[in-house]
CSV table of C-alpha atoms in Angstrom, one decimal:
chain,number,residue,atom,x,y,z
I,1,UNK,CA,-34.0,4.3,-29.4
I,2,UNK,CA,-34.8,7.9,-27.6
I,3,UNK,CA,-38.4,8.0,-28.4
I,4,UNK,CA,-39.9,11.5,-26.5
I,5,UNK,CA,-43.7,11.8,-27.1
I,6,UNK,CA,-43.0,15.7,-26.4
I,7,UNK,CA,-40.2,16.1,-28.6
I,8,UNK,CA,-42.1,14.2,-31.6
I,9,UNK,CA,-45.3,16.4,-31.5
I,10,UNK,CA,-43.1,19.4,-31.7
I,11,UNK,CA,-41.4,17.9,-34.7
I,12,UNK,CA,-44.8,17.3,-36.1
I,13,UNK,CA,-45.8,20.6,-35.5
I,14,UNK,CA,-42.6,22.3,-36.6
I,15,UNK,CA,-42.6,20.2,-39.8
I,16,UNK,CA,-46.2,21.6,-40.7
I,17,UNK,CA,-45.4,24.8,-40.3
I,18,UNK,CA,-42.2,24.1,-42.8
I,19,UNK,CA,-45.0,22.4,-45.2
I,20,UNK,CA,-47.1,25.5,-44.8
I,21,UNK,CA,-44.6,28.2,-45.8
I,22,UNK,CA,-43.2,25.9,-48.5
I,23,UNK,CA,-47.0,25.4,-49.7
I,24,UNK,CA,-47.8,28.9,-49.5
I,25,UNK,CA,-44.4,30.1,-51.3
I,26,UNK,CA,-45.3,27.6,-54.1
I,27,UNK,CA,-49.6,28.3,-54.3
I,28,UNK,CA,-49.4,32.5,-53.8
I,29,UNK,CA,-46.1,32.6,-55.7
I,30,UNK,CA,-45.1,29.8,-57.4
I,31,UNK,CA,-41.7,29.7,-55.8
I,32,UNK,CA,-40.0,26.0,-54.5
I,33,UNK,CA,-39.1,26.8,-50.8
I,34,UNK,CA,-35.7,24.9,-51.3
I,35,UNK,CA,-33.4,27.2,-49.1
I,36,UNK,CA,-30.0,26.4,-51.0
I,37,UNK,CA,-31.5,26.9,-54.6
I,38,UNK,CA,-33.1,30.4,-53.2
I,39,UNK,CA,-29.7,31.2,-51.6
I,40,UNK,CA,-27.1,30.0,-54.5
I,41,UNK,CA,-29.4,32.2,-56.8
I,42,UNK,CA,-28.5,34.9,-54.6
I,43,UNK,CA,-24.9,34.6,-55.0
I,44,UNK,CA,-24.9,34.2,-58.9
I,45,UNK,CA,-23.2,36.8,-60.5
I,46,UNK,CA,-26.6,37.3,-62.3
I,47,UNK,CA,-29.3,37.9,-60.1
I,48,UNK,CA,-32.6,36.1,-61.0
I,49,UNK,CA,-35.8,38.1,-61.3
I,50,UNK,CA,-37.6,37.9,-58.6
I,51,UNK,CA,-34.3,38.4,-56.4
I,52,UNK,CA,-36.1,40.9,-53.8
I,53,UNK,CA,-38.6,38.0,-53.3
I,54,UNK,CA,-35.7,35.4,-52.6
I,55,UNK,CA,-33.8,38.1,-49.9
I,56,UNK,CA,-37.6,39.0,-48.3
I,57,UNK,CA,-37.9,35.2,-48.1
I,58,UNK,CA,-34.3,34.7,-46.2
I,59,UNK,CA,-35.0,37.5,-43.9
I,60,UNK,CA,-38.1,36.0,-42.9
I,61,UNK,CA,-35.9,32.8,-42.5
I,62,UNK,CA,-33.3,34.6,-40.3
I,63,UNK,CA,-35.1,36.8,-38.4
I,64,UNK,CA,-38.2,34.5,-36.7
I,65,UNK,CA,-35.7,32.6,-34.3
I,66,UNK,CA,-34.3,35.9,-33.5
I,67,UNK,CA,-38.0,37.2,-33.0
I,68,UNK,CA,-38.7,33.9,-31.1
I,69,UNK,CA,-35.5,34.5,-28.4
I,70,UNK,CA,-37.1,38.0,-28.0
I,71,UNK,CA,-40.5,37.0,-27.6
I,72,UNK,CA,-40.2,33.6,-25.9
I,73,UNK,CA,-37.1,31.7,-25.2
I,74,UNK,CA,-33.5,31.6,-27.2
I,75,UNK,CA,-33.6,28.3,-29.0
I,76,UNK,CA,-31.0,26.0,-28.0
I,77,UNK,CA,-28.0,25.3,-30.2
I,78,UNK,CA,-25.4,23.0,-29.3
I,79,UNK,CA,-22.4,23.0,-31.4
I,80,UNK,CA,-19.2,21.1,-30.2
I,81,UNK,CA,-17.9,20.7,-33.9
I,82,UNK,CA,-14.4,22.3,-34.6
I,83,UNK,CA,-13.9,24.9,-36.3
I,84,UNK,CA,-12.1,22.9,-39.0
I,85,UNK,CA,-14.8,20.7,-39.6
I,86,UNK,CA,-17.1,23.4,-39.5
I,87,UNK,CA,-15.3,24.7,-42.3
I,88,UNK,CA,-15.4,21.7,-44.7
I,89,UNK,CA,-18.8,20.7,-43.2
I,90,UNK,CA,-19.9,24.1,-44.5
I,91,UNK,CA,-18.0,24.0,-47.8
I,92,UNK,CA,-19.6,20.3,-48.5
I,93,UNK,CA,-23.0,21.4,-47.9
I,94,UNK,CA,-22.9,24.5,-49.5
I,95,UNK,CA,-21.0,22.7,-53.4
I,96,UNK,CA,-23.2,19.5,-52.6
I,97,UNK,CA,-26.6,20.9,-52.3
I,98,UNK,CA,-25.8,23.2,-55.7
I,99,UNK,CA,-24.5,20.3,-57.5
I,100,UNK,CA,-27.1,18.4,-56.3
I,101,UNK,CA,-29.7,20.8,-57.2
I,102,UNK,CA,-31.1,20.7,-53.9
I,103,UNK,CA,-31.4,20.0,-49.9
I,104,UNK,CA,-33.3,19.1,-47.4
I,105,UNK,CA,-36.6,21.6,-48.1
I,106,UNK,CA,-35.8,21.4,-52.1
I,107,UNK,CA,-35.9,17.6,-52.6
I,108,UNK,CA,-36.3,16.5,-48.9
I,109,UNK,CA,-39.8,18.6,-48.7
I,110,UNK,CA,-40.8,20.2,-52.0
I,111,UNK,CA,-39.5,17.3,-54.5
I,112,UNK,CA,-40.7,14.1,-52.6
I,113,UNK,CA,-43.6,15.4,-51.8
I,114,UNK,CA,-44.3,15.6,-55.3
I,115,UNK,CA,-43.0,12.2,-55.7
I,116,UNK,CA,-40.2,13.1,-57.7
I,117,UNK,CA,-37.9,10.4,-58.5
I,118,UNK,CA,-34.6,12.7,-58.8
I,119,UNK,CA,-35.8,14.1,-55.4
I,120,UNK,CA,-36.4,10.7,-53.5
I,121,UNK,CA,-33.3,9.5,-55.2
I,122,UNK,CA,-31.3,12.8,-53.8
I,123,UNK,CA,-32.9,12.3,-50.6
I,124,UNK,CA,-32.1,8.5,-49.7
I,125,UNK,CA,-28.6,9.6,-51.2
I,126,UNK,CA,-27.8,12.3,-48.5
I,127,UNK,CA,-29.7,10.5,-45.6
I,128,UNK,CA,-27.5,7.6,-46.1
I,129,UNK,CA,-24.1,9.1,-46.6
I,130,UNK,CA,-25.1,11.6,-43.5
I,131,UNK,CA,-25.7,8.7,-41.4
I,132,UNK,CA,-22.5,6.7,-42.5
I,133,UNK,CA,-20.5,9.8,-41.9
I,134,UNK,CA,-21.7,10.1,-38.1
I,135,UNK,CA,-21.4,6.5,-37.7
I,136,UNK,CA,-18.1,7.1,-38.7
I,137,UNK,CA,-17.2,10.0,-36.7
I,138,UNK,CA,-19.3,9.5,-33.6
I,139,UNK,CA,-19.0,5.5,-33.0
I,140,UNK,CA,-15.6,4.1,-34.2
I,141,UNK,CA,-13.6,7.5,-34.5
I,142,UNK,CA,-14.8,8.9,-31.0
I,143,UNK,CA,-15.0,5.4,-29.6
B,1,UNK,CA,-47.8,41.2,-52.0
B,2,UNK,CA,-45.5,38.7,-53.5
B,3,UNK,CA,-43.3,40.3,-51.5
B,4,UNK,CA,-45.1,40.2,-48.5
B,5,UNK,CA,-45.6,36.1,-49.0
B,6,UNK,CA,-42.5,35.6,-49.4
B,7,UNK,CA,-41.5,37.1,-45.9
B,8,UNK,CA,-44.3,35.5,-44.3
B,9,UNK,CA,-42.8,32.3,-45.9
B,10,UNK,CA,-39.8,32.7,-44.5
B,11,UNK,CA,-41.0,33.3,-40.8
B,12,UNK,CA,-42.9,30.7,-41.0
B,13,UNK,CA,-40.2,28.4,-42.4
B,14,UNK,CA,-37.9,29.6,-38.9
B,15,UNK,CA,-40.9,28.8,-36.5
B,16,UNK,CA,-40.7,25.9,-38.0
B,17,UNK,CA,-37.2,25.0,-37.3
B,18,UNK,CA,-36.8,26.9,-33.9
B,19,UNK,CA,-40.1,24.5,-32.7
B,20,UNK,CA,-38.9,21.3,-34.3
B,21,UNK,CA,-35.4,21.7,-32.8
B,22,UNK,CA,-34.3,21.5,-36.2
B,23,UNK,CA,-32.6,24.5,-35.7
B,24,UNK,CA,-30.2,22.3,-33.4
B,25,UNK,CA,-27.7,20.4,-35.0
B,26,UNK,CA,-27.5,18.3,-31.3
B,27,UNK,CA,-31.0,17.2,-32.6
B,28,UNK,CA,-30.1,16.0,-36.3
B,29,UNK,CA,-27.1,14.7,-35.6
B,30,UNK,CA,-29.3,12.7,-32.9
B,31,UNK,CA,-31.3,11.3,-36.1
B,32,UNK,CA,-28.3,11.0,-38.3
B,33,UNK,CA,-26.8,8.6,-35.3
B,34,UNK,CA,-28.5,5.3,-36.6
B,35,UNK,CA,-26.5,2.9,-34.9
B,36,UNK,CA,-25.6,5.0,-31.9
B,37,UNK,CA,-27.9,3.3,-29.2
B,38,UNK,CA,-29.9,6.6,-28.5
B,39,UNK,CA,-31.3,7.0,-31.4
B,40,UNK,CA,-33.8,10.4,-31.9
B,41,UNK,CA,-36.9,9.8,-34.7
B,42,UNK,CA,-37.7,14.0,-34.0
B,43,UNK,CA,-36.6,14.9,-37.3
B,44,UNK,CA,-38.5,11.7,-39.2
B,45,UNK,CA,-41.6,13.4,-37.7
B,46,UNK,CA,-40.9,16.6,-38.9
B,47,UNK,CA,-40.2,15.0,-42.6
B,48,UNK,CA,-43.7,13.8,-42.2
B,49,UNK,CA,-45.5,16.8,-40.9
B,50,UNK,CA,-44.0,19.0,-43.6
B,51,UNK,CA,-44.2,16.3,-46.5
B,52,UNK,CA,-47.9,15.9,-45.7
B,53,UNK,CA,-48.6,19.5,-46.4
B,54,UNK,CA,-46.7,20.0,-49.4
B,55,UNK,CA,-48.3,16.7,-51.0
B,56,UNK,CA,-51.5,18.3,-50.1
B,57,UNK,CA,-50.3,21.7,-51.9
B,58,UNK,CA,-48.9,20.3,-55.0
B,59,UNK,CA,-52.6,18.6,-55.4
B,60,UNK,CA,-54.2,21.8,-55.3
B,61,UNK,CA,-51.3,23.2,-57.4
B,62,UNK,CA,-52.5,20.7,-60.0
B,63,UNK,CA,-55.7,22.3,-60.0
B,64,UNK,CA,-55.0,25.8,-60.5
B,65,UNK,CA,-53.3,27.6,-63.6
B,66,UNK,CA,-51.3,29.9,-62.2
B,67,UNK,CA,-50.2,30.7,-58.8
B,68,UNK,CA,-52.5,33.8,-56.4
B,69,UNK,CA,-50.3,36.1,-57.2
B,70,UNK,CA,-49.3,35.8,-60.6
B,71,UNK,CA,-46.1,33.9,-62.5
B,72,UNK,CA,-46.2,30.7,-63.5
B,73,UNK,CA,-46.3,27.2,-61.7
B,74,UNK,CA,-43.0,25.0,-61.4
B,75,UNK,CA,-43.1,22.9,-64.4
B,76,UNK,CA,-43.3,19.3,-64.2
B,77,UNK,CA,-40.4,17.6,-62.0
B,78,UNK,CA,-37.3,16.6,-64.1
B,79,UNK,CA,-36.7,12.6,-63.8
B,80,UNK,CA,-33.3,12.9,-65.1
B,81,UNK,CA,-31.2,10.8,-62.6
B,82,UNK,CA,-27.4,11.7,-63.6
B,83,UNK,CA,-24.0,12.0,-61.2
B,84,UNK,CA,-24.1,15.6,-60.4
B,85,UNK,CA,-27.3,14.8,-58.8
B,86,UNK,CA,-26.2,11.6,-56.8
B,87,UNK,CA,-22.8,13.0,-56.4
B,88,UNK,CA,-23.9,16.3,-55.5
B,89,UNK,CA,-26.3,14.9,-52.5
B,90,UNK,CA,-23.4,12.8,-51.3
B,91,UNK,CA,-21.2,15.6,-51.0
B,92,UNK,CA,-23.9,17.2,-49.3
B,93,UNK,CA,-25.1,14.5,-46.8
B,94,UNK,CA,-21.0,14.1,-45.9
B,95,UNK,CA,-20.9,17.8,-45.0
B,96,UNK,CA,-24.5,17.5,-43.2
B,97,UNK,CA,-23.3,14.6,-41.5
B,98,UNK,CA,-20.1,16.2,-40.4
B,99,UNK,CA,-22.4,19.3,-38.6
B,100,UNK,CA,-25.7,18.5,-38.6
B,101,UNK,CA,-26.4,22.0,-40.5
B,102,UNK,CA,-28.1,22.1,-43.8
B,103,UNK,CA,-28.6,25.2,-45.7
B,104,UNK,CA,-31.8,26.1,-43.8
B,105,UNK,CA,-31.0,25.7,-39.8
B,106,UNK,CA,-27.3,27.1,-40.1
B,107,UNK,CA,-29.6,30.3,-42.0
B,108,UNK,CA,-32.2,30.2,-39.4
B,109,UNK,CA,-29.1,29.9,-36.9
B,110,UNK,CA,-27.2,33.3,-38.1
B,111,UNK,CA,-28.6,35.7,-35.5
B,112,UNK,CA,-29.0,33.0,-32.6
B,113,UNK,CA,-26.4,30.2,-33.0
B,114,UNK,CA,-23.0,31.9,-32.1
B,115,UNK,CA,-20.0,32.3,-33.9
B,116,UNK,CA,-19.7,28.7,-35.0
B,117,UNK,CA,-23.3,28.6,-36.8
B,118,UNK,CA,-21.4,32.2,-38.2
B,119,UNK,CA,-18.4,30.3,-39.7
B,120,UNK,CA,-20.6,27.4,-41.3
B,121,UNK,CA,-22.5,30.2,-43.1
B,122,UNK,CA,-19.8,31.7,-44.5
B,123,UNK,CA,-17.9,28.4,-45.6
B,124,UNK,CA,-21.2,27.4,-47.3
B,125,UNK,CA,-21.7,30.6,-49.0
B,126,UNK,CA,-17.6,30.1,-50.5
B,127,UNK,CA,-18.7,26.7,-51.6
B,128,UNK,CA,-21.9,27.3,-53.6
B,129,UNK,CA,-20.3,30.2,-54.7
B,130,UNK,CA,-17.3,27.9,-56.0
B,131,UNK,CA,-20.6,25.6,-57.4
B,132,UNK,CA,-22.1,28.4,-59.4
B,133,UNK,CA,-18.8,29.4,-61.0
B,134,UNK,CA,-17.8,25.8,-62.1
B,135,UNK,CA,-21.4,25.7,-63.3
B,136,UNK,CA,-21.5,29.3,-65.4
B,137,UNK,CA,-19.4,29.1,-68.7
């Protein structure tokens, strides 16, 4: 194990700020912060409601680490992925977390905090298969 | 001012990611790598942190009626468990896996990660776009 006192207190801390947006999106507005429900309703060919709220909300998303490599430092991002893989990775995530109803924030944050079942369920289900998959590809394809 | 929330919301949500290194797939896939030997906890912290808010908002949620600002509060949490649910997060977690991007770093990543955070984007994009036609009658 890598354990990094440094690196876990920034987790912490950037994990409660996620909780805070998502628990102010869902006390002020009554809105799930689950980023692939908010962006797969921006796709549809019927645009919800409250569809200015949703692009406002992505904005927000996109632009602070833009704002943060102004302000402070460019955030690292270290991508050595082909650009094959990054295609079917991309095409995975983006059917799988709509057929799934969810992702990460929508039943990794919003739905198990809750203690949804179909969340925590979801959740151990795409941990698991992610973690096969870079076992896979990192330790007996690589190797 | 739901407007304004929801912007704020989403700032916050990319501070988030940017200081959690979320926002790097190096770091996930450090996490995702079990059985690797080096294995990073960063992003099992960052579960915690933002789980521990959200439980704390969903019991004041409990509380109230109706949101600040108006609308209604999500209704109670489905607890059908069927195969587009466990099918659809195993698609997911393979493509995750394959990266280390979910739908909310490769996002946060549009305007700082390069042309490869670019191309993820837009292959996610075709494939929730394929979802939500396979899904509409």
């Amino acid at each position: 194990m890598n354990f990094d006192l440094t690196n876990a207190l920034f987790g912490l801390a950037g994990g409660i700020l996620i909780g805070l947006s998502a628990a102010l999106l869902l006390l002020a507005n009554g809105r799930i912060a689950g980023i692939s429900g908010i962006t797969g309703s921006l796709i549809a060919l019927r645009l919800p409601a409250a569809w200015t709220e949703s692009l406002l909300f992505l904005a927000g998303l996109v632009a602070a680490p833009a704002l943060y490599a102004l302000i402070v430092s460019p955030p690292a991002i270290n991508i050595t992925t082909s650009v094959p893989v990054l295609i079917a990775g991309g095409v995975l995530v983006g059917f799988g977390s709509r057929l799934g109803s969810g992702c990460t924030s929508g039943h990794g944050v919003c739905g198990m905090s809750r203690l949804s079942k179909r969340s925590i369920l979801a959740t151990l289900t795409f941990m698991a298969v992610a973690i096969i998959a870079v076992t896979i590809s990192r330790n007996l394809i690589a190797a | 001012m739901r407007k304004l929330v929801a912007l704020l919301a989403g700032l916050i949500f990319g501070l988030g990611l940017v200081v959690s290194d979320m926002i790097n797939p190096a770091r996930v896939l450090g996490f995702l790598d079990l059985f690797g030997g080096a294995w990073d906890p960063t992003l099992a912290f960052v579960m915690i942190g933002a789980v521990l808010v959200m439980a704390v908002a969903w019991a004041i949620a409990s509380k109230r009626d109706e949101p600040v600002f108006g609308g209604d509060m999500p209704g109670t949490a489905s607890s059908l468990v069927d195969g587009r649910l466990i099918g659809g997060a195993a698609i997911f977690g393979l493509g995750w896996g394959l990266v280390g991007l979910c739908p909310g770093p490769a996002l946060a990543g549009l305007l700082v990660g390069g042309t490869s955070v670019c191309v993820f984007i837009a292959a996610m994009i075709l494939g929730m776009g394929v979802q939500n036609m396979a899904r509409s009658p």
